[in-house]
PDB file of C-alpha atoms in Angstrom:
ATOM      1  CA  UNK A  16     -30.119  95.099 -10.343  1.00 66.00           C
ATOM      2  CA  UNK A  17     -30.183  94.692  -6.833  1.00 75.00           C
ATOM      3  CA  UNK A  18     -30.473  97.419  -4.684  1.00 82.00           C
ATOM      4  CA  UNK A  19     -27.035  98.344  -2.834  1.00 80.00           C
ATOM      5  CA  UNK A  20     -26.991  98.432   1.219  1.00 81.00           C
ATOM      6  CA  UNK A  21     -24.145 101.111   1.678  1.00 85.00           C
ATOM      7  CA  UNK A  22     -21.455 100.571   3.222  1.00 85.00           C
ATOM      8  CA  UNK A  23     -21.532  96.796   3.197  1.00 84.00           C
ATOM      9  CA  UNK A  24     -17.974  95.967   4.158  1.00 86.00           C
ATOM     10  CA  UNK A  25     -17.533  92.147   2.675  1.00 82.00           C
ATOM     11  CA  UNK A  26     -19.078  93.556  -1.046  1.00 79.00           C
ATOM     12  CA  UNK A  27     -16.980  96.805  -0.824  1.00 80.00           C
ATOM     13  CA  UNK A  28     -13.636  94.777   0.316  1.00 83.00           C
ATOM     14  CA  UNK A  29     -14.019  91.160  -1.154  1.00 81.00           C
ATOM     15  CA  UNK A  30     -17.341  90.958  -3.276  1.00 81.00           C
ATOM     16  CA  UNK A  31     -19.007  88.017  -4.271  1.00 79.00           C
ATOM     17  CA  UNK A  32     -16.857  86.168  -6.656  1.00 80.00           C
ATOM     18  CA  UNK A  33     -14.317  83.186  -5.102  1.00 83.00           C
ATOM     19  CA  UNK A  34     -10.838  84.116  -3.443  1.00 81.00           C
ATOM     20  CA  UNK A  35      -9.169  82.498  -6.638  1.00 85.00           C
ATOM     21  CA  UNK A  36     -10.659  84.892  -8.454  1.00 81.00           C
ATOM     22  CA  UNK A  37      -7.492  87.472  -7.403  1.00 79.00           C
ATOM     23  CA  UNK A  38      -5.001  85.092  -9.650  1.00 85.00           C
ATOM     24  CA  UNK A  39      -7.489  85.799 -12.908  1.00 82.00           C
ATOM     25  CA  UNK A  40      -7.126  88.849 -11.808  1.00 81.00           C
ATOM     26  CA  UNK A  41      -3.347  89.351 -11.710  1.00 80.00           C
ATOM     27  CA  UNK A  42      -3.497  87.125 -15.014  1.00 82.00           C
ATOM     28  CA  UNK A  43      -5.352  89.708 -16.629  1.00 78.00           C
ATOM     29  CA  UNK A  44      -3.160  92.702 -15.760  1.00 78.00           C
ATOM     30  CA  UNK A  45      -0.683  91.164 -17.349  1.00 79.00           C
ATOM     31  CA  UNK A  46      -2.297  89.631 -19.895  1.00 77.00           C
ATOM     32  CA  UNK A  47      -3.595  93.216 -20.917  1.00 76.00           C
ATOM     33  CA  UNK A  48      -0.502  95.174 -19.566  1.00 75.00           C
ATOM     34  CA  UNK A  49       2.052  93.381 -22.079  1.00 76.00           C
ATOM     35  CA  UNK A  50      -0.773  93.446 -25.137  1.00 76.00           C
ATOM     36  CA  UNK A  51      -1.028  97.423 -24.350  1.00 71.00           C
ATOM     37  CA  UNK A  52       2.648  98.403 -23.651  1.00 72.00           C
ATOM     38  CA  UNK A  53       3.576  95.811 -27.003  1.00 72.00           C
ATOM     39  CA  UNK A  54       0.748  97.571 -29.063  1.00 65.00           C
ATOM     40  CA  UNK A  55       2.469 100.909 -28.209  1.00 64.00           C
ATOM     41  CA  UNK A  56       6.016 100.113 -28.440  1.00 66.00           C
ATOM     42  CA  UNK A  57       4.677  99.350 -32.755  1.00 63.00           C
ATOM     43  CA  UNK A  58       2.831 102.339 -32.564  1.00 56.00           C
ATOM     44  CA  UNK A  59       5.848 104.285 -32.446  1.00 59.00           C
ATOM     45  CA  UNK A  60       7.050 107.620 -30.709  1.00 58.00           C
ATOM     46  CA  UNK A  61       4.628 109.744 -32.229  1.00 50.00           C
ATOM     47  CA  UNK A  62       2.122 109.826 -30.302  1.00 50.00           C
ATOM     48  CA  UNK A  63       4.155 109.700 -26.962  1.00 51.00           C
ATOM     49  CA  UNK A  64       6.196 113.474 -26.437  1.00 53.00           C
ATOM     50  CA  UNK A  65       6.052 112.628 -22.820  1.00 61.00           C
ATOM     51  CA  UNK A  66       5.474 109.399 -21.720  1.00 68.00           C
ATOM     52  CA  UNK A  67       7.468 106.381 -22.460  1.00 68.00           C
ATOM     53  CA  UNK A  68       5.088 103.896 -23.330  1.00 67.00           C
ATOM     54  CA  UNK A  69       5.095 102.132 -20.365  1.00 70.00           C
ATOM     55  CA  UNK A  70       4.293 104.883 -17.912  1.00 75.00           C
ATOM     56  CA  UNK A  71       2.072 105.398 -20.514  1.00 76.00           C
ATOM     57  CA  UNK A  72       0.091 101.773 -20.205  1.00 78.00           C
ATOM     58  CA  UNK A  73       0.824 102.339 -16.103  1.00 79.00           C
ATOM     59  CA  UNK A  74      -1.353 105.612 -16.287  1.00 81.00           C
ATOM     60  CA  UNK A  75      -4.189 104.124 -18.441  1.00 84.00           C
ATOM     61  CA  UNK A  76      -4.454 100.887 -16.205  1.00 81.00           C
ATOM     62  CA  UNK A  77      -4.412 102.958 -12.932  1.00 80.00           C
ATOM     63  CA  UNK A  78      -6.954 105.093 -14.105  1.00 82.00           C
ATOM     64  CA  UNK A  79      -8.876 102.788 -15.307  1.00 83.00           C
ATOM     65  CA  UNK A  80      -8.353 100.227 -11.920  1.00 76.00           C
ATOM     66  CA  UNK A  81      -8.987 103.389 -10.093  1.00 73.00           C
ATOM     67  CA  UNK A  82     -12.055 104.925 -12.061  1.00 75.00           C
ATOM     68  CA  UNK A  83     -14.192 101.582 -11.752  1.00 78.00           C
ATOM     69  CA  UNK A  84     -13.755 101.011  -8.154  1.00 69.00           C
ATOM     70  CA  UNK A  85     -14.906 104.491  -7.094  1.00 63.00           C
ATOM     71  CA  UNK A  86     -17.607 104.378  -8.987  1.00 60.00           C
ATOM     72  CA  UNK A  87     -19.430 100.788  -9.467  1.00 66.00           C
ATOM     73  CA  UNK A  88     -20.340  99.356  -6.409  1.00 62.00           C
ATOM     74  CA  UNK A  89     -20.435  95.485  -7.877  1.00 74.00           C
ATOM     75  CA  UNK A  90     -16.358  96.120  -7.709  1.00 75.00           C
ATOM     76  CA  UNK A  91     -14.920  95.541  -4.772  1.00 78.00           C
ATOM     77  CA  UNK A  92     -12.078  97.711  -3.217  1.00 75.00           C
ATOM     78  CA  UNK A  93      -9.426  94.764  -3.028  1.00 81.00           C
ATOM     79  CA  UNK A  94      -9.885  94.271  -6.954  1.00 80.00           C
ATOM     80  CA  UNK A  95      -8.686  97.831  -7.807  1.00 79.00           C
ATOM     81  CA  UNK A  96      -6.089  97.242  -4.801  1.00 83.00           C
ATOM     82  CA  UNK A  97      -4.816  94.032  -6.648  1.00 84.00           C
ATOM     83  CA  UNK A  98      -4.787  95.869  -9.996  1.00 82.00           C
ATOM     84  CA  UNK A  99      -2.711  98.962  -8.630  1.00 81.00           C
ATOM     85  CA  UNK A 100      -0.111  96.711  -7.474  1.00 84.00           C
ATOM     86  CA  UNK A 101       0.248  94.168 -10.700  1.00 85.00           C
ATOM     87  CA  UNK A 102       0.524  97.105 -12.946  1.00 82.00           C
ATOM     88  CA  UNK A 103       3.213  98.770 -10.257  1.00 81.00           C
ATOM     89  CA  UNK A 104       4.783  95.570  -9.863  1.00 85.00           C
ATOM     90  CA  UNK A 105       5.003  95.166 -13.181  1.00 86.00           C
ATOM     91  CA  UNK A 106       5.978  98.015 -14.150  1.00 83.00           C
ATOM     92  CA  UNK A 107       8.905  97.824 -11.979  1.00 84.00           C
ATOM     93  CA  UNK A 108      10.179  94.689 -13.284  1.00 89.00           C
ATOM     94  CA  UNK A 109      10.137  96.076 -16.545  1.00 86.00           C
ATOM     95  CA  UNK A 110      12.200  98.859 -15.251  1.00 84.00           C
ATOM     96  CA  UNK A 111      14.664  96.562 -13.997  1.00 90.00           C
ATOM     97  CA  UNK A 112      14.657  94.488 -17.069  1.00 91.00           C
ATOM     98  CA  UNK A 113      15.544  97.437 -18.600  1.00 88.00           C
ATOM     99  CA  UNK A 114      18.557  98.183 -16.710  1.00 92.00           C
ATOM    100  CA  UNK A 115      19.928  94.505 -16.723  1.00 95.00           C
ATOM    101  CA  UNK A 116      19.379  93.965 -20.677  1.00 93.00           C
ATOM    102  CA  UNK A 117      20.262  96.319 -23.373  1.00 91.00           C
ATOM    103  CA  UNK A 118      18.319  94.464 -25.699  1.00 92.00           C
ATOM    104  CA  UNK A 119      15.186  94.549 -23.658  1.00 87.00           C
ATOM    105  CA  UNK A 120      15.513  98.162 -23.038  1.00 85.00           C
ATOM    106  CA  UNK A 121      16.041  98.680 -27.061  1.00 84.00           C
ATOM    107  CA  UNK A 122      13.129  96.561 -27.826  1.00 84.00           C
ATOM    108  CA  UNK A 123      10.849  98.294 -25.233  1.00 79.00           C
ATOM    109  CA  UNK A 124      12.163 101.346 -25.999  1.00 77.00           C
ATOM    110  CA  UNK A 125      13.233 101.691 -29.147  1.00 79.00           C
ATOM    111  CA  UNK A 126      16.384 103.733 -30.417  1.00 85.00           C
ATOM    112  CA  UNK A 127      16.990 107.124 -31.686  1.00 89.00           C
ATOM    113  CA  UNK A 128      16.195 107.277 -35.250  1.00 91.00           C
ATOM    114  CA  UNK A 129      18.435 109.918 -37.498  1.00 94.00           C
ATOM    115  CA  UNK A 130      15.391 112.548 -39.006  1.00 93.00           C
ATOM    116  CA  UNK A 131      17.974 114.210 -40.972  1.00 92.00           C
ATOM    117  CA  UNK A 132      21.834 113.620 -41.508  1.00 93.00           C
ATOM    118  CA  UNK A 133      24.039 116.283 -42.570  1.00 89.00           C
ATOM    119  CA  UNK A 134      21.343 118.991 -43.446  1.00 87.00           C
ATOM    120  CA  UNK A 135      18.956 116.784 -45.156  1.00 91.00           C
ATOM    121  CA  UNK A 136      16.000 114.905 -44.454  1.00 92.00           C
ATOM    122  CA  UNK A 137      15.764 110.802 -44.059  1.00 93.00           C
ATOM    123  CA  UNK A 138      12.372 110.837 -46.128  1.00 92.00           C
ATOM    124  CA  UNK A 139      12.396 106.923 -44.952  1.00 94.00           C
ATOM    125  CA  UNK A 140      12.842 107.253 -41.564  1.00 91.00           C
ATOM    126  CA  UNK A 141      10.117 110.074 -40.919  1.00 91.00           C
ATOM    127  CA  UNK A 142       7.700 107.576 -42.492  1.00 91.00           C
ATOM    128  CA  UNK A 143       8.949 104.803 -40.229  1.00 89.00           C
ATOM    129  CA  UNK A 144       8.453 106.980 -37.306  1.00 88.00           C
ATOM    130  CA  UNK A 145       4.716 107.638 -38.512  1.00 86.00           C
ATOM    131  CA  UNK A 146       5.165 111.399 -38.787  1.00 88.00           C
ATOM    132  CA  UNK A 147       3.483 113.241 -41.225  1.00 89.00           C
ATOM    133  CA  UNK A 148       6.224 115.900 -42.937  1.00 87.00           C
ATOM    134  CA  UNK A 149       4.237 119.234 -41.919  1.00 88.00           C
ATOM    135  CA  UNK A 150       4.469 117.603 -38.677  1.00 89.00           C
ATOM    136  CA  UNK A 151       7.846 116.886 -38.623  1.00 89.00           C
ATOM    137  CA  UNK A 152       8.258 120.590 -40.210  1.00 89.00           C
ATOM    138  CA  UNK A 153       6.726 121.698 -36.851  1.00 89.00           C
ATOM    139  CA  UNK A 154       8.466 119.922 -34.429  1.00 90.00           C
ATOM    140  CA  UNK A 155      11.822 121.790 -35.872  1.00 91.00           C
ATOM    141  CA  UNK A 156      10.138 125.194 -35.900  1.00 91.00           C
ATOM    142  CA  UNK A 157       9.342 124.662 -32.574  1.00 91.00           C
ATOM    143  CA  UNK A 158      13.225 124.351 -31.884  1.00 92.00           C
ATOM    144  CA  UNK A 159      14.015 127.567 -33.294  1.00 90.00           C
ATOM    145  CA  UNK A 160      15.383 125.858 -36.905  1.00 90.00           C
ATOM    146  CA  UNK A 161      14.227 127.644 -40.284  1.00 87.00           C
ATOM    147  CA  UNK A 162      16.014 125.405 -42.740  1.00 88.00           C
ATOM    148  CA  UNK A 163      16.684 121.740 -42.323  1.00 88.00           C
ATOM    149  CA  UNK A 164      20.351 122.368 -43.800  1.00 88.00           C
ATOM    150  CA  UNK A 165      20.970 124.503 -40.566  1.00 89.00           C
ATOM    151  CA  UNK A 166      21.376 121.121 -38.832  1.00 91.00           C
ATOM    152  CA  UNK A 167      24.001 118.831 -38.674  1.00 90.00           C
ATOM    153  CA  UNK A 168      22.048 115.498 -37.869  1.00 93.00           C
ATOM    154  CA  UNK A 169      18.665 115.306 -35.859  1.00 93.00           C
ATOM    155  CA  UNK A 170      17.104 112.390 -34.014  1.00 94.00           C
ATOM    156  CA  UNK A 171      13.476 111.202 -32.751  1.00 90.00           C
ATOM    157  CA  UNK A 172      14.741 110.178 -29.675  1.00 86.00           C
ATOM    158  CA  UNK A 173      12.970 107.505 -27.670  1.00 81.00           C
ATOM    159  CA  UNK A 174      11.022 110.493 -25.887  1.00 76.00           C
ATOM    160  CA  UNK A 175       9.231 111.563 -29.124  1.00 80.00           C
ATOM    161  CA  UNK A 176      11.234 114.428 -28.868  1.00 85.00           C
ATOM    162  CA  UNK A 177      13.681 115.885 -31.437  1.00 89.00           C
ATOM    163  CA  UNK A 178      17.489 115.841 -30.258  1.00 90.00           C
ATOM    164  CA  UNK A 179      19.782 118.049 -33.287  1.00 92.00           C
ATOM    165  CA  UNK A 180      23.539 119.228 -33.603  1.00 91.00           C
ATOM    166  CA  UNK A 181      24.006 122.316 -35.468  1.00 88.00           C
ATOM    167  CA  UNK A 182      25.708 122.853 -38.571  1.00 79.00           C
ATOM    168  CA  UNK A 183      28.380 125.300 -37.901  1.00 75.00           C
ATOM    169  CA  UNK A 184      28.039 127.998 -40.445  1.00 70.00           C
ATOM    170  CA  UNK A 185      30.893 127.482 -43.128  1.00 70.00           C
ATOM    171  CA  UNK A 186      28.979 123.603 -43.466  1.00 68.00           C
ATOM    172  CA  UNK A 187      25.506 124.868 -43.948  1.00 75.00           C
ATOM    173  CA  UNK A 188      23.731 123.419 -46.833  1.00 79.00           C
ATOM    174  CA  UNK A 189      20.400 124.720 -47.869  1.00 79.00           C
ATOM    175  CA  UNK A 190      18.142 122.473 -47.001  1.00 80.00           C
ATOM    176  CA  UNK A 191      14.273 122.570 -46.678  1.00 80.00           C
ATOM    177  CA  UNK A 192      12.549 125.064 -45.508  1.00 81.00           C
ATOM    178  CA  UNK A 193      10.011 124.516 -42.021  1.00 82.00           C
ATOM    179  CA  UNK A 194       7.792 127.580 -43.391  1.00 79.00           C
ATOM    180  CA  UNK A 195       4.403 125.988 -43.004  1.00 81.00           C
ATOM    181  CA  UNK A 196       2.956 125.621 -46.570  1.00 77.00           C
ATOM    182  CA  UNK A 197       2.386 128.882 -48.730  1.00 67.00           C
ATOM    183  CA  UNK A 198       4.883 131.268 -46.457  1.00 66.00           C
ATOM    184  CA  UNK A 199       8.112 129.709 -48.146  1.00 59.00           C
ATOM    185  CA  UNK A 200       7.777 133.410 -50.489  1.00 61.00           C
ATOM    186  CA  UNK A 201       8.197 135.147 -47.316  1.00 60.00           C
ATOM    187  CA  UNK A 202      11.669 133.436 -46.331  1.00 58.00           C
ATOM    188  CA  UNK A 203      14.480 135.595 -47.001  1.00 61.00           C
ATOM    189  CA  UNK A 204      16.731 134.042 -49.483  1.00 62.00           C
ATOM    190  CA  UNK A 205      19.701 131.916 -49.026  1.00 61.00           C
ATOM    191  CA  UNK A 206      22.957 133.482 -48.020  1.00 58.00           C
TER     192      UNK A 206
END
């Protein structure tokens, strides 16, 4: 490798490859962006508690735009520059897609999938979702819910969270309990 003369304004701005080389550029942000955010959307909600999966992809692609300019000299500032704003630009769009079309914003998004529906659990649809049922035992501990017939229906919403009505009390049914393994002895019985 060459040595690198610092601060070497045309190689840190514009580098050595042709001006043309910004439209493969742009082509591959979204070439890459779409493959990622598409990849995710099949992946499911598991793995996403926070993120949709498009800020998601917008994180990943900024860090990684970010990361390589700061630290390899061979890539010129205007590069990560032209990266940041596909993925933002993109990004946006997608937004706005979202708003315009509900059926771009259910196929990017997904919908709410019922968990469990009056008290007991949609074996199916946890397995859809990709969750594992200890997991899925957790995330409604972590809610505060003991047995699964304490709740009316509950949802993966598109967050990866868990959205639940209650059952009021004279509809109860009893249900599963959310005791991790071996601690279902230590559950008081059922009223």
């Amino acid at each position: 490798m060459d040595p690198i003369t610092p601060f070497d304004w045309h190689r840190m701005f514009i580098g050595e490859q042709p001006p043309l080389f910004f439209l493969e550029i742009l082509f591959r942000v979204l070439a890459i962006y779409l493959f990622a955010a598409l990849c995710l959307r099949f992946m499911g909600k598991r793995g996403q508690r926070q993120l949709s999966p498009f800020e998601f992809v917008v994180v990943i692609a900024l860090g990684s735009a970010t990361g390589d300019a700061m630290f390899y000299p061979e890539v010129p500032i205007l590069y990560a520059w032209a990266v940041v704003a596909a993925v933002v630009g993109l990004s946006g769009l997608l937004a706005k897609a979202q708003l315009w079309s509900v059926r771009v914003n259910r196929f990017l998004e997904g919908r709410p999938r019922p968990l469990i529906w009056e008290g007991e659990v949609v074996e199916e649809n946890v397995r859809k979702e990709n969750l594992r049922p200890d997991e899925f035992l957790g995330m409604l501990r972590e809610l505060g819910i003991a047995r699964t017939g304490d709740v009316r229906y509950a949802f993966l919403e598109r967050s990866g969270q868990i959205g639940y009505h209650s059952n009021d009390d004279e509809a109860r049914v009893p249900g599963v309990s959310t005791m991790p393994d071996g601690m279902d002895e230590m559950m008081p019985p059922e009223p």
